[in-house]
PDB file of C-alpha atoms and ligand atoms in Angstrom:
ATOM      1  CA  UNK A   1    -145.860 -85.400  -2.434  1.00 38.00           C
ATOM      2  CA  UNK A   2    -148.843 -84.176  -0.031  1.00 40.00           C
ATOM      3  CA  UNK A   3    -148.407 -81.567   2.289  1.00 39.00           C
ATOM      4  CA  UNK A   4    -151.447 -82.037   4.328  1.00 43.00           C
ATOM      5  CA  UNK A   5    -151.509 -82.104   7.963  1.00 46.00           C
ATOM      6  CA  UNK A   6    -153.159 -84.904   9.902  1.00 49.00           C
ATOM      7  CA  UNK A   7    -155.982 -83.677  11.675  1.00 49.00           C
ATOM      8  CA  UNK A   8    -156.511 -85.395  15.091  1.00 50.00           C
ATOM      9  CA  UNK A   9    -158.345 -88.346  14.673  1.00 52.00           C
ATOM     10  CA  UNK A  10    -160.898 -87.139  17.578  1.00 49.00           C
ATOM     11  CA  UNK A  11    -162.043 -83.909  15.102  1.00 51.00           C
ATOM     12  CA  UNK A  12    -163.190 -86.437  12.627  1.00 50.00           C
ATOM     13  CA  UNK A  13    -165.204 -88.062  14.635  1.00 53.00           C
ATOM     14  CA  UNK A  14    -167.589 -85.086  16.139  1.00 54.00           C
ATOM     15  CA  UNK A  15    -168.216 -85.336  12.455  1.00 59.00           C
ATOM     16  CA  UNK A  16    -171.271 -87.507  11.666  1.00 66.00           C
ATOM     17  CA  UNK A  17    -171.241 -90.447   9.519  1.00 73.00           C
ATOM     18  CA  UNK A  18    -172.295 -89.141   6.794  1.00 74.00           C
ATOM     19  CA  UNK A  19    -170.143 -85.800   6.845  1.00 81.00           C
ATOM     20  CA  UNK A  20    -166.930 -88.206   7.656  1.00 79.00           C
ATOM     21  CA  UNK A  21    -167.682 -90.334   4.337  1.00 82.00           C
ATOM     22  CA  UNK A  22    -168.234 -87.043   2.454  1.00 84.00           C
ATOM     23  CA  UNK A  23    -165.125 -85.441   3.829  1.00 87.00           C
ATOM     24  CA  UNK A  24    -162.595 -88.221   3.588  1.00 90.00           C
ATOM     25  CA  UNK A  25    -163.962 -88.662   0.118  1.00 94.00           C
ATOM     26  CA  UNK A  26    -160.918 -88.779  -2.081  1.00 95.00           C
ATOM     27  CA  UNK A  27    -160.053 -85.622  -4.382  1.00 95.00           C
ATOM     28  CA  UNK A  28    -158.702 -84.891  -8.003  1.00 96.00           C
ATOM     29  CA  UNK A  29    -158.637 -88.943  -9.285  1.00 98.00           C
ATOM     30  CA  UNK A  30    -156.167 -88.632 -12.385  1.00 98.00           C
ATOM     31  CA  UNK A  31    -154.357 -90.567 -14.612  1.00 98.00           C
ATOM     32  CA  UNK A  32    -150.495 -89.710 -14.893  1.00 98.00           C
ATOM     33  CA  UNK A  33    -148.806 -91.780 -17.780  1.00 98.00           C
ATOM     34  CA  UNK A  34    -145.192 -91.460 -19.339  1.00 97.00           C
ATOM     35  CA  UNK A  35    -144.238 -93.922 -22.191  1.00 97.00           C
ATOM     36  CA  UNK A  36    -147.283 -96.229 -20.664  1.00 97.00           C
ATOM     37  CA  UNK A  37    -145.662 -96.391 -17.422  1.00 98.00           C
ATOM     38  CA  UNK A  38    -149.796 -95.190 -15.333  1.00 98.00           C
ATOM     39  CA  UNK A  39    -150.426 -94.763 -12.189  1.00 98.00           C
ATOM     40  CA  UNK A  40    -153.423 -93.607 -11.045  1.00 98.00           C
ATOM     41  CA  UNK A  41    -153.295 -90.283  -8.300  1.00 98.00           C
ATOM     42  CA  UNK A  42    -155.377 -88.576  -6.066  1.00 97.00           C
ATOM     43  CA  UNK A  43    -155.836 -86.489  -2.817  1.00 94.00           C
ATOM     44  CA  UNK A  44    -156.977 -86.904   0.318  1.00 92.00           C
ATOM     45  CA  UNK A  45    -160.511 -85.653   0.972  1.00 89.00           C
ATOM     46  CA  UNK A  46    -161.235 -82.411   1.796  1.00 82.00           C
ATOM     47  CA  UNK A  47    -161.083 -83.232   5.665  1.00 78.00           C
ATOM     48  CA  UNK A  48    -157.075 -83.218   5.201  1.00 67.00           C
ATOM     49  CA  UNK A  49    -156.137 -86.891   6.045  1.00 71.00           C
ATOM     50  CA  UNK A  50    -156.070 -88.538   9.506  1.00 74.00           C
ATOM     51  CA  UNK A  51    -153.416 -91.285   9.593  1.00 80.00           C
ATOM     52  CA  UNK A  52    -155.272 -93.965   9.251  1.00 89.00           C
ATOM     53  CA  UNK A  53    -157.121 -93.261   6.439  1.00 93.00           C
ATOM     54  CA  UNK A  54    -156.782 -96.391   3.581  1.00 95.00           C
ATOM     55  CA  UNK A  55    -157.751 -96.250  -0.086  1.00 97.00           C
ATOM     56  CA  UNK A  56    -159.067 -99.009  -2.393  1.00 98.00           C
ATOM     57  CA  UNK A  57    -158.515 -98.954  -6.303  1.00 98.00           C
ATOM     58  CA  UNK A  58    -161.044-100.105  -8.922  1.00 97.00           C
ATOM     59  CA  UNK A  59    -160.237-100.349 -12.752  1.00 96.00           C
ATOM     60  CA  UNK A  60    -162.479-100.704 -15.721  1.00 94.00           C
ATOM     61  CA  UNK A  61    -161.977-100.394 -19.137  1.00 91.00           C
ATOM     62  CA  UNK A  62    -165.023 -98.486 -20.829  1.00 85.00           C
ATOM     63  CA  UNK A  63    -166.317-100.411 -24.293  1.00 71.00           C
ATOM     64  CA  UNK A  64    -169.550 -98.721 -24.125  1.00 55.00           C
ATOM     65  CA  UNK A  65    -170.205 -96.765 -27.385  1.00 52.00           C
ATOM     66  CA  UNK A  66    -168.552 -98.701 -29.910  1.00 54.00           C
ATOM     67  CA  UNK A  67    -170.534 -97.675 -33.010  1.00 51.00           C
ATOM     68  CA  UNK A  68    -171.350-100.350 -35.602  1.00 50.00           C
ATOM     69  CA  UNK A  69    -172.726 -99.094 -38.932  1.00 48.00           C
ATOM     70  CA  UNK A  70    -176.033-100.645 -38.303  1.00 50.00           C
ATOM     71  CA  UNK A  71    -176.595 -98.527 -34.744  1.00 52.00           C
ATOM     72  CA  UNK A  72    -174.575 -98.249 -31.085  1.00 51.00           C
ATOM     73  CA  UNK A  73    -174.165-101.222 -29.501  1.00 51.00           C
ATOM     74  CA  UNK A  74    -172.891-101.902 -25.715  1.00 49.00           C
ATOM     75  CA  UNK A  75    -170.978-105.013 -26.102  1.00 51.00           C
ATOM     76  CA  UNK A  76    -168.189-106.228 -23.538  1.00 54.00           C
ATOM     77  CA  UNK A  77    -169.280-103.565 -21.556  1.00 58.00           C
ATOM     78  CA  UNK A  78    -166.808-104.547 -18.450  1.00 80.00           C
ATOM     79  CA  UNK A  79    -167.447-104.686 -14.748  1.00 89.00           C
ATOM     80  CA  UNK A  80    -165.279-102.696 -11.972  1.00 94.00           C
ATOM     81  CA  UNK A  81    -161.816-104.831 -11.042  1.00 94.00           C
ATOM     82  CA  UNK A  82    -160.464-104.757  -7.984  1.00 96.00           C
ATOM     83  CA  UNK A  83    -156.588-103.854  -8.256  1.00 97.00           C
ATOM     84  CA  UNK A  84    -155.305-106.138  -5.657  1.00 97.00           C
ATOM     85  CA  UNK A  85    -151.967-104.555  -4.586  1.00 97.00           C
ATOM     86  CA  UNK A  86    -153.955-100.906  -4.014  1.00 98.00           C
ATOM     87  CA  UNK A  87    -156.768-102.628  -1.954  1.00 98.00           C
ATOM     88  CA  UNK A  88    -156.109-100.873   1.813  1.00 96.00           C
ATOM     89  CA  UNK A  89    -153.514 -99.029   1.212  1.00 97.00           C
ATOM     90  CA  UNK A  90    -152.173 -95.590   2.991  1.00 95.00           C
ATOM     91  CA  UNK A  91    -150.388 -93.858  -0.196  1.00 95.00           C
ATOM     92  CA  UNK A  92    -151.820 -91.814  -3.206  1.00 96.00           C
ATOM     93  CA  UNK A  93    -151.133 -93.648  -5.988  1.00 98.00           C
ATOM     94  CA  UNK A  94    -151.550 -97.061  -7.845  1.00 98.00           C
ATOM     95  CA  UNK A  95    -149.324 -98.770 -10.441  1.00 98.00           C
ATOM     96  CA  UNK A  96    -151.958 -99.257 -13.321  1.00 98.00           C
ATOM     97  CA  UNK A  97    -149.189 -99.597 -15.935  1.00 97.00           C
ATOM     98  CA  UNK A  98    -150.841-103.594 -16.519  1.00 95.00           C
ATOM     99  CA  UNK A  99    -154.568-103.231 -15.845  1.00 95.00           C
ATOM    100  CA  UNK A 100    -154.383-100.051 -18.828  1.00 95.00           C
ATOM    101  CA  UNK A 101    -152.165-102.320 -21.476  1.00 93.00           C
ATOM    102  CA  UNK A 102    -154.536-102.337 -23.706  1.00 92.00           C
ATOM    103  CA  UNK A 103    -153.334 -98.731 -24.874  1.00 93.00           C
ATOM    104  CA  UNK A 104    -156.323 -98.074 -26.985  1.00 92.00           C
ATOM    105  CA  UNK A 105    -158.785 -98.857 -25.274  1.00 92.00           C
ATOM    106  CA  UNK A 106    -160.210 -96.259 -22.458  1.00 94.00           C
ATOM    107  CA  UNK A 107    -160.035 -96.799 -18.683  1.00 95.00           C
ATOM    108  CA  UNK A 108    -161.887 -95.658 -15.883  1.00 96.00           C
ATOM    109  CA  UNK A 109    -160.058 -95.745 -12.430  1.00 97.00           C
ATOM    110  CA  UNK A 110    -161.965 -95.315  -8.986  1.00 97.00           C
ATOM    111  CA  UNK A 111    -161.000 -94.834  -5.433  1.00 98.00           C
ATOM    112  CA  UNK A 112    -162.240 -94.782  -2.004  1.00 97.00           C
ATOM    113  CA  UNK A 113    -161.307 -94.174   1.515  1.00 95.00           C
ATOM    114  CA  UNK A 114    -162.094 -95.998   4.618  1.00 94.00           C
ATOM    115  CA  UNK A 115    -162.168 -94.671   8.095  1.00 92.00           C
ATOM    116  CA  UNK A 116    -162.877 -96.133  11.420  1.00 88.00           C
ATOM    117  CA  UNK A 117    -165.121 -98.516   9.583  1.00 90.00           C
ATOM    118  CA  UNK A 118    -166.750 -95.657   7.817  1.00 91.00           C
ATOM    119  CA  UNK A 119    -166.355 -96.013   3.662  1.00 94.00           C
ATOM    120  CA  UNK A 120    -166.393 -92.658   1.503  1.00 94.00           C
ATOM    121  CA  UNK A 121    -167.872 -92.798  -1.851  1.00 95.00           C
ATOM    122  CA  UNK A 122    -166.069 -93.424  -5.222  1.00 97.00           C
ATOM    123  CA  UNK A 123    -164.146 -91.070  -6.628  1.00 97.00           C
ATOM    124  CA  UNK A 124    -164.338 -91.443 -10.938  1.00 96.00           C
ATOM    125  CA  UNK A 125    -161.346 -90.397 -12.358  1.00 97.00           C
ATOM    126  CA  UNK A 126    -161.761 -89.043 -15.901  1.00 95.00           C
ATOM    127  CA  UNK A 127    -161.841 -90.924 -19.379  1.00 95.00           C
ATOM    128  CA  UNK A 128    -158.251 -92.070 -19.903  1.00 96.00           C
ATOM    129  CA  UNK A 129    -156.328 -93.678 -23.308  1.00 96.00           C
ATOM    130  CA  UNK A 130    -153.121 -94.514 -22.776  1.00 96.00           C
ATOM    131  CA  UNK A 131    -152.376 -94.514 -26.467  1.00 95.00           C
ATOM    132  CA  UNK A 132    -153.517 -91.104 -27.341  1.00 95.00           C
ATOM    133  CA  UNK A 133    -153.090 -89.543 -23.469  1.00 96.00           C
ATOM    134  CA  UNK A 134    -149.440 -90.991 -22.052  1.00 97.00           C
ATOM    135  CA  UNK A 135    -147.252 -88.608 -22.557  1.00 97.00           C
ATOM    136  CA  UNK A 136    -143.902 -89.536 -24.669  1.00 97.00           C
ATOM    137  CA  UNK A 137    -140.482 -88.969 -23.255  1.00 97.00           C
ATOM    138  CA  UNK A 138    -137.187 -87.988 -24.849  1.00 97.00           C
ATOM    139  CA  UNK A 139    -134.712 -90.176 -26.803  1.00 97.00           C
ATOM    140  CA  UNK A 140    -131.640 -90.873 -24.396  1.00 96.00           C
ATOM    141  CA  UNK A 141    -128.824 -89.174 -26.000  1.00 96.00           C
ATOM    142  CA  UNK A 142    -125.040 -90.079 -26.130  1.00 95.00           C
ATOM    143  CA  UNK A 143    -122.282 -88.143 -27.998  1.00 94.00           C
ATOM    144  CA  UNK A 144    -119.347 -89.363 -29.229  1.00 90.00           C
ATOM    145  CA  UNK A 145    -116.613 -86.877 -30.656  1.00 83.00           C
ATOM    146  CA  UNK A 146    -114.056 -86.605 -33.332  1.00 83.00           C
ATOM    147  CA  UNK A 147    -111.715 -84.099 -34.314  1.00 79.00           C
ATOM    148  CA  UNK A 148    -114.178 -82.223 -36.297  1.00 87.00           C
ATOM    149  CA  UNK A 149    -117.994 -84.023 -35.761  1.00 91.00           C
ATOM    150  CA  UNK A 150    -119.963 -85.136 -33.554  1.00 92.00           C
ATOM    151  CA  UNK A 151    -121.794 -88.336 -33.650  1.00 95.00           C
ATOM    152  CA  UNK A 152    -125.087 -88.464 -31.896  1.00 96.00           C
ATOM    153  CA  UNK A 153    -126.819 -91.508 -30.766  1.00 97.00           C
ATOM    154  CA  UNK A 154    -130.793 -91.659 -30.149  1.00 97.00           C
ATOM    155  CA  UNK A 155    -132.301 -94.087 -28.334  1.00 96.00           C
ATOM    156  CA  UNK A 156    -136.248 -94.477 -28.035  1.00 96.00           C
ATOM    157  CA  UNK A 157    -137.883 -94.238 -24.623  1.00 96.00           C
ATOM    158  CA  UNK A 158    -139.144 -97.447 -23.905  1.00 97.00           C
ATOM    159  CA  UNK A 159    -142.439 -98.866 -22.244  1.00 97.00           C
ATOM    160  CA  UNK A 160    -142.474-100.848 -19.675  1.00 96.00           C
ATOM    161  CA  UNK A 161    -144.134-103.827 -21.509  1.00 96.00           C
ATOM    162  CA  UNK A 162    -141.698-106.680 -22.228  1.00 94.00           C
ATOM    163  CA  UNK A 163    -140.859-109.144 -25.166  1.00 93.00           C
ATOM    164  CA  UNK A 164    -140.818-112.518 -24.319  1.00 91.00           C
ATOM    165  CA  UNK A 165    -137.610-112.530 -23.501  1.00 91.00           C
ATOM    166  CA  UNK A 166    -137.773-110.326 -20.998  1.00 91.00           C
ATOM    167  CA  UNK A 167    -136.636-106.810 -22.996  1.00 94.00           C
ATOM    168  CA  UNK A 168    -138.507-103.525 -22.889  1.00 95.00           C
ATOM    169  CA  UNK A 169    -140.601-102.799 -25.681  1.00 96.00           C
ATOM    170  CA  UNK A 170    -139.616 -99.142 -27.480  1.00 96.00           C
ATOM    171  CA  UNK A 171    -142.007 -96.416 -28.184  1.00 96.00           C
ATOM    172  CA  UNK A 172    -141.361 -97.079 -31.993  1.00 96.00           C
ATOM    173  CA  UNK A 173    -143.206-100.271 -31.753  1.00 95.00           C
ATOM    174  CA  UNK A 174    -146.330 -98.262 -30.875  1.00 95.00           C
ATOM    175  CA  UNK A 175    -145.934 -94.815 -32.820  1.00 96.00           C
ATOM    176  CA  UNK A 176    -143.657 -93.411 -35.432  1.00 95.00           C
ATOM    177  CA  UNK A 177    -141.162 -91.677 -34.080  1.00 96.00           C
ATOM    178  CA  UNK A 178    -139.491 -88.109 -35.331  1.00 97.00           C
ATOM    179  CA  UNK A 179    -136.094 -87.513 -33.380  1.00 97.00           C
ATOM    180  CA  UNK A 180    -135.324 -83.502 -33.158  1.00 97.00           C
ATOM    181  CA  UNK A 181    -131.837 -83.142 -32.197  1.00 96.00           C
ATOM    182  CA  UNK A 182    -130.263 -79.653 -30.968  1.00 95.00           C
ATOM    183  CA  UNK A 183    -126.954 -78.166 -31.164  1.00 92.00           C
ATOM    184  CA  UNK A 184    -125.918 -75.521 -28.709  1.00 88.00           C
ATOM    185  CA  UNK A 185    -122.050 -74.133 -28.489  1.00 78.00           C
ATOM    186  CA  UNK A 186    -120.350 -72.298 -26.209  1.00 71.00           C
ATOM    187  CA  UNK A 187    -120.170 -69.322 -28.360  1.00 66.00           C
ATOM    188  CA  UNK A 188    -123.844 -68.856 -28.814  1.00 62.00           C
ATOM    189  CA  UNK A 189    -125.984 -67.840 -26.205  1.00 64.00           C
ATOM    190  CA  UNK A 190    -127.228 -70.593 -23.795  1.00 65.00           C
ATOM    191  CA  UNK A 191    -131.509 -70.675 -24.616  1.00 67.00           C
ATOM    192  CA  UNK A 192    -130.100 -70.610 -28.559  1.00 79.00           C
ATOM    193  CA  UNK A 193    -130.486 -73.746 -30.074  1.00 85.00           C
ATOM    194  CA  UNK A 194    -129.883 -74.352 -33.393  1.00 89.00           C
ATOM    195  CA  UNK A 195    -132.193 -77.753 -34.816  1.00 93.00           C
ATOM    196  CA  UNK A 196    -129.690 -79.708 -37.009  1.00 93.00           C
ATOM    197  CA  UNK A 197    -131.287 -82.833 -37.125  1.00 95.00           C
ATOM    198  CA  UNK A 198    -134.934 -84.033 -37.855  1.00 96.00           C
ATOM    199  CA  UNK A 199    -136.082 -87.486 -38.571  1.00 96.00           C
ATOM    200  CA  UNK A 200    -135.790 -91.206 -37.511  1.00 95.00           C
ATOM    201  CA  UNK A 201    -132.298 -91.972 -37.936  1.00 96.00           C
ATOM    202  CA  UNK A 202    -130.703 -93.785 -34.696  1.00 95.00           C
ATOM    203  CA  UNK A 203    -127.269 -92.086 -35.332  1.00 96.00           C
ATOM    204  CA  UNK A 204    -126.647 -89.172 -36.581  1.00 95.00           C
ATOM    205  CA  UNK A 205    -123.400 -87.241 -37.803  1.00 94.00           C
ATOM    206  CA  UNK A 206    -122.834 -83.257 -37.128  1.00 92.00           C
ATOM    207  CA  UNK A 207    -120.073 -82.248 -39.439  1.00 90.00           C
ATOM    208  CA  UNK A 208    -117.316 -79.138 -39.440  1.00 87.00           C
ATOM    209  CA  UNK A 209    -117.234 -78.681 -35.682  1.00 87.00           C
ATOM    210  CA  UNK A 210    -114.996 -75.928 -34.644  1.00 85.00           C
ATOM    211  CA  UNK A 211    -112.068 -77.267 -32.743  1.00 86.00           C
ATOM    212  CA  UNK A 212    -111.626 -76.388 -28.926  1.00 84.00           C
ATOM    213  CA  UNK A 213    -115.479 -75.079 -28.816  1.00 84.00           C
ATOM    214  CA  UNK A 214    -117.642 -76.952 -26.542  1.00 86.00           C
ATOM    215  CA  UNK A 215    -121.127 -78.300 -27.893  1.00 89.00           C
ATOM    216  CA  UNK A 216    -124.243 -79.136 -25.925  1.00 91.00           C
ATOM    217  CA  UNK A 217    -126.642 -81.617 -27.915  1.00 94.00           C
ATOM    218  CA  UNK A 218    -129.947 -81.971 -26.271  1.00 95.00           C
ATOM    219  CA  UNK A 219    -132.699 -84.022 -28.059  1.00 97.00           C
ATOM    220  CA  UNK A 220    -137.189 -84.031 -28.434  1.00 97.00           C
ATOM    221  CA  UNK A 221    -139.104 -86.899 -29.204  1.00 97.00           C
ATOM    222  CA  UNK A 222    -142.168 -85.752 -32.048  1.00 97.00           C
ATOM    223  CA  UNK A 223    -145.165 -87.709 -32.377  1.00 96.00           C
ATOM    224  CA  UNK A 224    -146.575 -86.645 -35.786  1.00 95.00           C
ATOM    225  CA  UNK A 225    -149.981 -88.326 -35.403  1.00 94.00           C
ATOM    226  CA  UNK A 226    -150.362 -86.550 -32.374  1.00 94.00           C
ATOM    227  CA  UNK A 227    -148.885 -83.465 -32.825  1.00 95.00           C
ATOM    228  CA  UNK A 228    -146.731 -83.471 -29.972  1.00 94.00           C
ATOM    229  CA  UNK A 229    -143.005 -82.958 -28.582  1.00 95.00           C
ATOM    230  CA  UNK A 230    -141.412 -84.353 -25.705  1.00 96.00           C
ATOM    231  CA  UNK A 231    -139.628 -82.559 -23.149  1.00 96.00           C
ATOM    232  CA  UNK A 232    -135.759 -82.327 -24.286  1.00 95.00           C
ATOM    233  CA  UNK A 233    -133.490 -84.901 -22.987  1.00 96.00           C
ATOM    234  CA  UNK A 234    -130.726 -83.932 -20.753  1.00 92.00           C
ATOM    235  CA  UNK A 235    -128.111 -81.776 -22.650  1.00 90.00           C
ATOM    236  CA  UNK A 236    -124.619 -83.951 -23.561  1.00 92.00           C
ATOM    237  CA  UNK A 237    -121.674 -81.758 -23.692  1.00 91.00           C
ATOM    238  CA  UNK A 238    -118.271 -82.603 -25.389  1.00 89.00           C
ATOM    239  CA  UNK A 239    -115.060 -80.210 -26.209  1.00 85.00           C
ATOM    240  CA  UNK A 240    -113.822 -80.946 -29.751  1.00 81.00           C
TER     241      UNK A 240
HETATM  242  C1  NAG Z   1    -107.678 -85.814 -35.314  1.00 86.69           C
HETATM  243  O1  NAG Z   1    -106.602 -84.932 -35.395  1.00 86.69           O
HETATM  244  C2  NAG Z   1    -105.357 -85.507 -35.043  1.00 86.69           C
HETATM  245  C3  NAG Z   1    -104.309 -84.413 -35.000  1.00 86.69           C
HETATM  246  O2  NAG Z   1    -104.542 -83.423 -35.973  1.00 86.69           O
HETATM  247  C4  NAG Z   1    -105.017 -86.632 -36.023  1.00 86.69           C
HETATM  248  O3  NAG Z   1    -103.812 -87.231 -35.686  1.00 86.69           O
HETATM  249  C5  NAG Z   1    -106.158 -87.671 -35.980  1.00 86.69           C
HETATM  250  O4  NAG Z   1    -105.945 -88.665 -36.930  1.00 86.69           O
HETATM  251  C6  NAG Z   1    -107.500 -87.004 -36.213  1.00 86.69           C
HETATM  252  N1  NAG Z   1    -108.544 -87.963 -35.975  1.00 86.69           N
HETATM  253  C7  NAG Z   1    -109.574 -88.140 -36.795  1.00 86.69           C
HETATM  254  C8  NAG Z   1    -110.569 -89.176 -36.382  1.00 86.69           C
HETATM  255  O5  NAG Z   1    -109.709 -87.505 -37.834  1.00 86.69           O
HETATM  256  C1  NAG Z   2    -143.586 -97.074 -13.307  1.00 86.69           C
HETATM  257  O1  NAG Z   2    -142.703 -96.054 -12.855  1.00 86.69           O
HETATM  258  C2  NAG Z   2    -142.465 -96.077 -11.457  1.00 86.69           C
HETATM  259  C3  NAG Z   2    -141.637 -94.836 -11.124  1.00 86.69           C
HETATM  260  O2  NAG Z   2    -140.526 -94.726 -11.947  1.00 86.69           O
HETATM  261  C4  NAG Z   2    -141.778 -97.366 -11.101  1.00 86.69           C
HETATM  262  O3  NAG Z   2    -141.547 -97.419  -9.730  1.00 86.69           O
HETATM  263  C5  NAG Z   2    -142.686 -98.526 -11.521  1.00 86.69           C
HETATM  264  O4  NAG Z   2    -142.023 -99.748 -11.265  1.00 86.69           O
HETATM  265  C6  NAG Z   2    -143.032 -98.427 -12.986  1.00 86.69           C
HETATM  266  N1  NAG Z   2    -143.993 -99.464 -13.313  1.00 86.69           N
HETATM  267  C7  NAG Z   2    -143.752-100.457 -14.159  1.00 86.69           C
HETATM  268  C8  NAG Z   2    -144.828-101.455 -14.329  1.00 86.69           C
HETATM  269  O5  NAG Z   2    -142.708-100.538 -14.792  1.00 86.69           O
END
């Protein structure tokens, strides 16, 4: 959320035209992207933001620079796209998750402000690839206990692209997945975790538990072709 005051609409306007479309010119144009879910961000100008200040989206997806062996060409290269639902709008941000589905191709996104009839500039966001840039969440973790074990189920973040049918498609349809799963007890201190579990198995067993001791089990998602780890899931507890 913004924490800009409203200036009064009357200060704007001792500015001149030209200083109003510079200063209501929108800041800081980013992509934000988990499991493909994008939106596109940004701030108000650096005039803080009179009310009725209204912002208009543009989307492109960049195919200049595709190399062929025989020399660059600049095929497909694609023209700006309005993005309908972000086309006067008052908030900072714009649901790009369909425009950028495409997830490896790179996207542009663009914004401008209008006020009292007076249009800023565009604001370019930066180069954006939602296969190599969105940034992967945890499994979803549930527990199940036995006398002695635990028995840990992962389940894959999903995108918000559907099958057919009308299910969400799971990160493992897109990347290969490593689970890292966690065990922390009660008798160990709290930031001690102790990795039991690495690999792609959907359910895993933890084996000679102590009874009465409570274990945590918290969970990473590991993208090996990118090198990267998710945030842990929420911790599941359970008292043998
Ligand atoms: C757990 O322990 C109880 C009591 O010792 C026993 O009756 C029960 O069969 C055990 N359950 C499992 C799944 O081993
Ligand atoms: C993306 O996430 C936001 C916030 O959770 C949600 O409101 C929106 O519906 C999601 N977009 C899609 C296309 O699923």
């Amino acid at each position: 959320m913004s924490c800009y005051h409203s200036l009064p609409f009357a200060a704007l306007l001792v500015l001149g035209n030209h200083d109003l479309q510079d200063s209501i010119k929108p800041q800081k144009v980013e992509f934000h992207s988990l499991n493909f879910n994008t939106t596109l961000h940004w701030q108000p100008g650096w005039a803080r933001e009179a009310r009725d200040t209204l912002y208009f989206v543009q989307y492109k997806v960049d195919f200049s620079g595709y190399c062929h062996s025989w020399g660059t060409v600049m095929y497909g290269q694609s023209t700006w796209q309005n993005k309908d639902e972000c086309w006067g709008i008052p908030s900072h941000v714009c649901d790009l998750t369909h425009e950028t589905s495409a997830i490896q191709e790179p996207y542009y996104g663009r914004v401008r402000a209008v006020l009292a009839g007076v249009y800023s500039s565009w604001s370019l966001s930066y180069r954006f690839t939602p296969w190599r840039e969105t940034v992967i969440g945890p499994p979803m973790v549930t527990v199940v206990h036995s006398n002695k074990s635990i028995a840990v189920k992962l389940q894959a973040p999903r995108s918000p692209y559907k099958r057919k049918r009308g299910s969400k498609i799971p990160m493992t349809n897109y990347y290969d997945l490593v689970y890292q799963v966690f065990i922390i007890n009660n008798l160990l201190d709290e930031q001690h975790r102790v990795l039991v579990y690495e690999g792609k198995d959907k359910v895993i067993k933890i084996q000679d538990l102590r009874p009465g001791v409570s274990y945590c089990i918290v969970a990473k998602t590991y993208v090996p072709v990118l090198d990267r780890s998710s945030a842990h899931s929420s911790r599941q507890c359970t008292v043998l």
